[in-house]
PDB file of C-alpha atoms in Angstrom:
ATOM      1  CA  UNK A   1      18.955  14.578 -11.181  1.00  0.00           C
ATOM      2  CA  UNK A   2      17.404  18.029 -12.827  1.00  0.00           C
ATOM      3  CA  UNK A   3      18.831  19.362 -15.268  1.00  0.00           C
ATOM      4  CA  UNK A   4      21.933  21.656 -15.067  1.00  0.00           C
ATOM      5  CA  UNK A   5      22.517  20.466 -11.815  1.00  0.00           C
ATOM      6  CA  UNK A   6      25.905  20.654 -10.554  1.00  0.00           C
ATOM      7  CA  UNK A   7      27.665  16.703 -10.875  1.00  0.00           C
ATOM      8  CA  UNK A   8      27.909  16.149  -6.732  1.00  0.00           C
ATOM      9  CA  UNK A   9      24.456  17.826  -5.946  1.00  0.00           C
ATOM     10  CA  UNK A  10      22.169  15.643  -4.200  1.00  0.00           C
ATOM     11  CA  UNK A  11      18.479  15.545  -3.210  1.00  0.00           C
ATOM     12  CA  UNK A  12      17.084  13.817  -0.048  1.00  0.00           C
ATOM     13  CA  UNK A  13      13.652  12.352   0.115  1.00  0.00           C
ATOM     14  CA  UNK A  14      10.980  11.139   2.210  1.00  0.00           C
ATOM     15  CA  UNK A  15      10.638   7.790   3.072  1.00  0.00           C
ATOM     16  CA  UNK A  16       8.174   6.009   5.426  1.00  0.00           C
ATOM     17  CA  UNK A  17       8.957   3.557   7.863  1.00  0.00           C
ATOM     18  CA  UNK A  18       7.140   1.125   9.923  1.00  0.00           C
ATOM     19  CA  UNK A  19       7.567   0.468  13.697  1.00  0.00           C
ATOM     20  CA  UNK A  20       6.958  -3.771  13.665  1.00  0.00           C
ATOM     21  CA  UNK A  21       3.517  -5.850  12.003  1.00  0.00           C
ATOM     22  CA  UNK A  22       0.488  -6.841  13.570  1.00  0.00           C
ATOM     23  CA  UNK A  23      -0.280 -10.506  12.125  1.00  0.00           C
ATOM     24  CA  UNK A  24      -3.347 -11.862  11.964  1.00  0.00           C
ATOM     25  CA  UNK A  25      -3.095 -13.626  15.338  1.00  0.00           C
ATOM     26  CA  UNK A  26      -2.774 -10.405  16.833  1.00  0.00           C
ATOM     27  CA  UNK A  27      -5.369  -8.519  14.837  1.00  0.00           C
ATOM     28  CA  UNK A  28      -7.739 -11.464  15.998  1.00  0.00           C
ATOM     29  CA  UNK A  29      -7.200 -11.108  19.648  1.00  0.00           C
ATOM     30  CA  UNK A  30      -7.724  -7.114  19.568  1.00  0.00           C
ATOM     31  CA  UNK A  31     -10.550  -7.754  17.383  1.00  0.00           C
ATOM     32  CA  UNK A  32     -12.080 -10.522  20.008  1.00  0.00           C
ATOM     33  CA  UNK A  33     -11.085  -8.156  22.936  1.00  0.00           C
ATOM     34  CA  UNK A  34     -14.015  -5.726  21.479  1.00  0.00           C
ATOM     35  CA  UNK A  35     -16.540  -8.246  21.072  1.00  0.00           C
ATOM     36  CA  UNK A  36     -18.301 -11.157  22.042  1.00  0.00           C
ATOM     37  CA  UNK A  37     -16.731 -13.411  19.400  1.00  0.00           C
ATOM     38  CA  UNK A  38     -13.474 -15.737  20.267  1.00  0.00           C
ATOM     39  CA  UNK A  39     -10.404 -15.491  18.236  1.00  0.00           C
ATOM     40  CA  UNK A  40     -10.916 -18.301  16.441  1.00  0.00           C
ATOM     41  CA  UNK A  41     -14.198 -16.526  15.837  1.00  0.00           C
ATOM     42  CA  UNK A  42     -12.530 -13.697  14.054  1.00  0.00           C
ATOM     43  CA  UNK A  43      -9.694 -15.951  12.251  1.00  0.00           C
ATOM     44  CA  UNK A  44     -12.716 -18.004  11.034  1.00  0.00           C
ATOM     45  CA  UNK A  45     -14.596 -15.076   9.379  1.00  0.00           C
ATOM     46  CA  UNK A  46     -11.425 -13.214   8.218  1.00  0.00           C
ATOM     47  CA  UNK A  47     -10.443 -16.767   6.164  1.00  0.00           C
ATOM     48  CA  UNK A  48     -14.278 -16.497   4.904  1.00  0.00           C
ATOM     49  CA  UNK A  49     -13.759 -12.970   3.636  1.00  0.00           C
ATOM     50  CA  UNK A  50      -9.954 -13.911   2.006  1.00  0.00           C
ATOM     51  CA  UNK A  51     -12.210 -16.630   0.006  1.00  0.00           C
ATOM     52  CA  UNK A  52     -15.215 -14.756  -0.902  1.00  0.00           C
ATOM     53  CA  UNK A  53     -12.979 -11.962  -2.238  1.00  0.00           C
ATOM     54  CA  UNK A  54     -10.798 -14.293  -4.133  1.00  0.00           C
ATOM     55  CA  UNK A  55     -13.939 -15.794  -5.723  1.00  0.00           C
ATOM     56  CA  UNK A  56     -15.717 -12.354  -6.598  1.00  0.00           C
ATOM     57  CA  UNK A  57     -12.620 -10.871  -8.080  1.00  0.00           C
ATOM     58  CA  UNK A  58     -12.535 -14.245 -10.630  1.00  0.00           C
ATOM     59  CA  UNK A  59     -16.076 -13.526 -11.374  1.00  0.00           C
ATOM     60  CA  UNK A  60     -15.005 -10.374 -12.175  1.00  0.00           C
ATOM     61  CA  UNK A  61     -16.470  -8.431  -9.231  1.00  0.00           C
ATOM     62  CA  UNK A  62     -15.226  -5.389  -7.226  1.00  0.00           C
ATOM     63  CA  UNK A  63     -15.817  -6.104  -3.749  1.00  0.00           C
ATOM     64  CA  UNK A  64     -17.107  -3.542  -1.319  1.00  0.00           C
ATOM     65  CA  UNK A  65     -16.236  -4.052   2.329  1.00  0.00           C
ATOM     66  CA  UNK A  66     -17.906  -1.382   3.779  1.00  0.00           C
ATOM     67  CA  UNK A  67     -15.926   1.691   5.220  1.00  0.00           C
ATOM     68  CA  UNK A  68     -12.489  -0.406   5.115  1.00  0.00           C
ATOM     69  CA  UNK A  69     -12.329  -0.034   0.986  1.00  0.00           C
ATOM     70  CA  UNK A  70     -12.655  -2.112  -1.642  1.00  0.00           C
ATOM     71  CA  UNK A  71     -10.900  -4.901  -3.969  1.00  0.00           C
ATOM     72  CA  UNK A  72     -10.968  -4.618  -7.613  1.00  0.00           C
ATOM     73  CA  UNK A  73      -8.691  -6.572 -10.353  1.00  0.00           C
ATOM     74  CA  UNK A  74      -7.750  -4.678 -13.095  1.00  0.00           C
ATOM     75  CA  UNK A  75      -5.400  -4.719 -15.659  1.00  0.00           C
ATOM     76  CA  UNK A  76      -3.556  -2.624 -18.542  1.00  0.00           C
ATOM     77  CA  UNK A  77      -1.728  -2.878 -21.773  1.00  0.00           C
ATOM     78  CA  UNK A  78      -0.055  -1.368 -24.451  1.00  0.00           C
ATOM     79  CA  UNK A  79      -1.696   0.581 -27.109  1.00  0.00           C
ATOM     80  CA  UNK A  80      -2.816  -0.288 -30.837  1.00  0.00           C
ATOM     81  CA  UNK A  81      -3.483   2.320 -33.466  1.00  0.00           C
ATOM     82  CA  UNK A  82      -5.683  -0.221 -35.152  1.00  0.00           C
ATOM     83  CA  UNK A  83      -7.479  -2.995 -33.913  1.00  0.00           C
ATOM     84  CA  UNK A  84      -6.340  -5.447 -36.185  1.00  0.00           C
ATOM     85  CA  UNK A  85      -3.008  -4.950 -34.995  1.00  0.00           C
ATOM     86  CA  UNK A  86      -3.853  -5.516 -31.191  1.00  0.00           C
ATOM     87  CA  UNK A  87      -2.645  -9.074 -29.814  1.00  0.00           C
ATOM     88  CA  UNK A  88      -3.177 -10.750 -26.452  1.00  0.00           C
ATOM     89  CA  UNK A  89       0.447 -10.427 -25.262  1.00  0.00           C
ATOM     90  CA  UNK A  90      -0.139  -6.492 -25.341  1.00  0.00           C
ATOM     91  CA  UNK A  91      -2.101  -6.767 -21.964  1.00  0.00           C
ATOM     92  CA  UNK A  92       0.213  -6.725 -18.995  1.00  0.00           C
ATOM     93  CA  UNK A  93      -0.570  -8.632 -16.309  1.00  0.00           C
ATOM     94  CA  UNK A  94      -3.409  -8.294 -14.179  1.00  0.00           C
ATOM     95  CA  UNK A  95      -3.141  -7.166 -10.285  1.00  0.00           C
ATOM     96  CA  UNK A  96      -5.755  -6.636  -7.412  1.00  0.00           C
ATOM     97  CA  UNK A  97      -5.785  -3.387  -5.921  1.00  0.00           C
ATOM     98  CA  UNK A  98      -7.019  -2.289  -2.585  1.00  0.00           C
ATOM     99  CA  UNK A  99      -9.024   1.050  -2.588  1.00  0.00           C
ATOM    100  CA  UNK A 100      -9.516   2.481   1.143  1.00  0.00           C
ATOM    101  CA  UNK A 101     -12.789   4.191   2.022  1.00  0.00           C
ATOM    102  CA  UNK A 102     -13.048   7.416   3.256  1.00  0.00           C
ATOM    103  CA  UNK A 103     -12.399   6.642   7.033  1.00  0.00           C
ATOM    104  CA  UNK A 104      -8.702   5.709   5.932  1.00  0.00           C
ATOM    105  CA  UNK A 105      -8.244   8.351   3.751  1.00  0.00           C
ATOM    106  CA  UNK A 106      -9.306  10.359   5.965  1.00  0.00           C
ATOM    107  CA  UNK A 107      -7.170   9.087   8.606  1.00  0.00           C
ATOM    108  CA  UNK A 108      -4.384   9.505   6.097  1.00  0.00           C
ATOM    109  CA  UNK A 109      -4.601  12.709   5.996  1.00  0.00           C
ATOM    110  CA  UNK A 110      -5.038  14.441   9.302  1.00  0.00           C
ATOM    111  CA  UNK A 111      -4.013  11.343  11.726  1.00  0.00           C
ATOM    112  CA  UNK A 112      -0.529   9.758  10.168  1.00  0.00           C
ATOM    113  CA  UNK A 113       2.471  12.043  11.462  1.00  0.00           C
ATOM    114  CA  UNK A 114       5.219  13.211   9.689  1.00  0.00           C
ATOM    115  CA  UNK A 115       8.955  13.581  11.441  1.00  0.00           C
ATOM    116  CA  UNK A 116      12.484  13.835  10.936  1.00  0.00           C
ATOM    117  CA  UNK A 117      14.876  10.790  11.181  1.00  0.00           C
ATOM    118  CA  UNK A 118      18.337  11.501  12.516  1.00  0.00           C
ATOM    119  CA  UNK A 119      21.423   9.463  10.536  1.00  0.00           C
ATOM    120  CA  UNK A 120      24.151   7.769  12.171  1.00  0.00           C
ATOM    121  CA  UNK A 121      26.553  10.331  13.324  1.00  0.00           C
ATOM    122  CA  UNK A 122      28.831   8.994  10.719  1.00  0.00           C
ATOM    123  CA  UNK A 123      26.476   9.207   8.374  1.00  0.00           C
ATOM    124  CA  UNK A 124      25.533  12.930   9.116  1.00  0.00           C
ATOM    125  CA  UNK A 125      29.298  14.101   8.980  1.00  0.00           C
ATOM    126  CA  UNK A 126      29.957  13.244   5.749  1.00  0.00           C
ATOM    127  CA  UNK A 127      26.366  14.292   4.631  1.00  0.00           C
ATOM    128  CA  UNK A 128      26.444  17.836   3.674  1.00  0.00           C
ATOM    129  CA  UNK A 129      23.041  20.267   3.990  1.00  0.00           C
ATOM    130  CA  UNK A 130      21.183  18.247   6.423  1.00  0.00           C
ATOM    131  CA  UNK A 131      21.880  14.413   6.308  1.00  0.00           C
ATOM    132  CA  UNK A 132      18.000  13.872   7.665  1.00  0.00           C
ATOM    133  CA  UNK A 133      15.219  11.578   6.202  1.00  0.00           C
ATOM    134  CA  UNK A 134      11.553  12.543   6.963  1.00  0.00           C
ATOM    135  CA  UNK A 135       9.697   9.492   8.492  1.00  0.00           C
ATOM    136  CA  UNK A 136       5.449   9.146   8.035  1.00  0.00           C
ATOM    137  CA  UNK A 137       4.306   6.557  10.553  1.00  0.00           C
TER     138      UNK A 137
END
């Protein structure tokens, strides 16, 4: 809480939520429905791209995948005032992040909605000021 708040105050915040998934069987048959390629077509190339990617990012590549984003591995760690003194186990562990190109952000920005969620009407009467959680889809 902030301080010099009062002990029972509370603060609500947005949350997003998701409506179901799409897996990758489903993704393939939209993706086949737009072109002449079959499923298994799609499946095939998406498993090509999964191991392309995986064996860019150990050769220490950022992958570009046009205006979808891009893949990158990177990594952090704690700092040394003198280089002596920095060790190996100061690096945290490395992750792969996803970047999205401009046609997501962009999408992001002026296509994804933002609403209120009502609470269980239990939930609302013992809420006080407005028991409601935004929802981005």
């Amino acid at each position: 809480m902030t301080k010099g708040a009062a002990a029972d105050a509370k603060l609500f915040y947005a949350a997003s939520s998701s409506n179901g998934m799409c897996d990758t069987a489903t993704l393939c048959d939209i993706i086949a429905d737009r072109s002449a390629a079959t499923p298994g077509d799609v499946k095939l190339v998406l498993d090509g791209v999964l191991f392309v990617v995986k064996q860019k990012l150990l050769d220490g590549q950022t992958i570009q995948l046009g205006e979808l984003g891009y893949f990158m591995a990177v990594l952090g760690s704690k700092g040394s005032s003198m280089k002596k003194d920095f060790k190996p186990e100061m690096v945290r562990r490395p992750r792969v992040v996803f970047r999205p190109g401009k046609a997501l952000l962009e999408l992001a920005k002026t296509k994804l909605k933002v609403e209120r969620m009502m609470l269980d009407k239990n939930e609302d009467e013992k809420e006080e000021g407005g028991g409601d959680r935004p929802e981005i889809e």
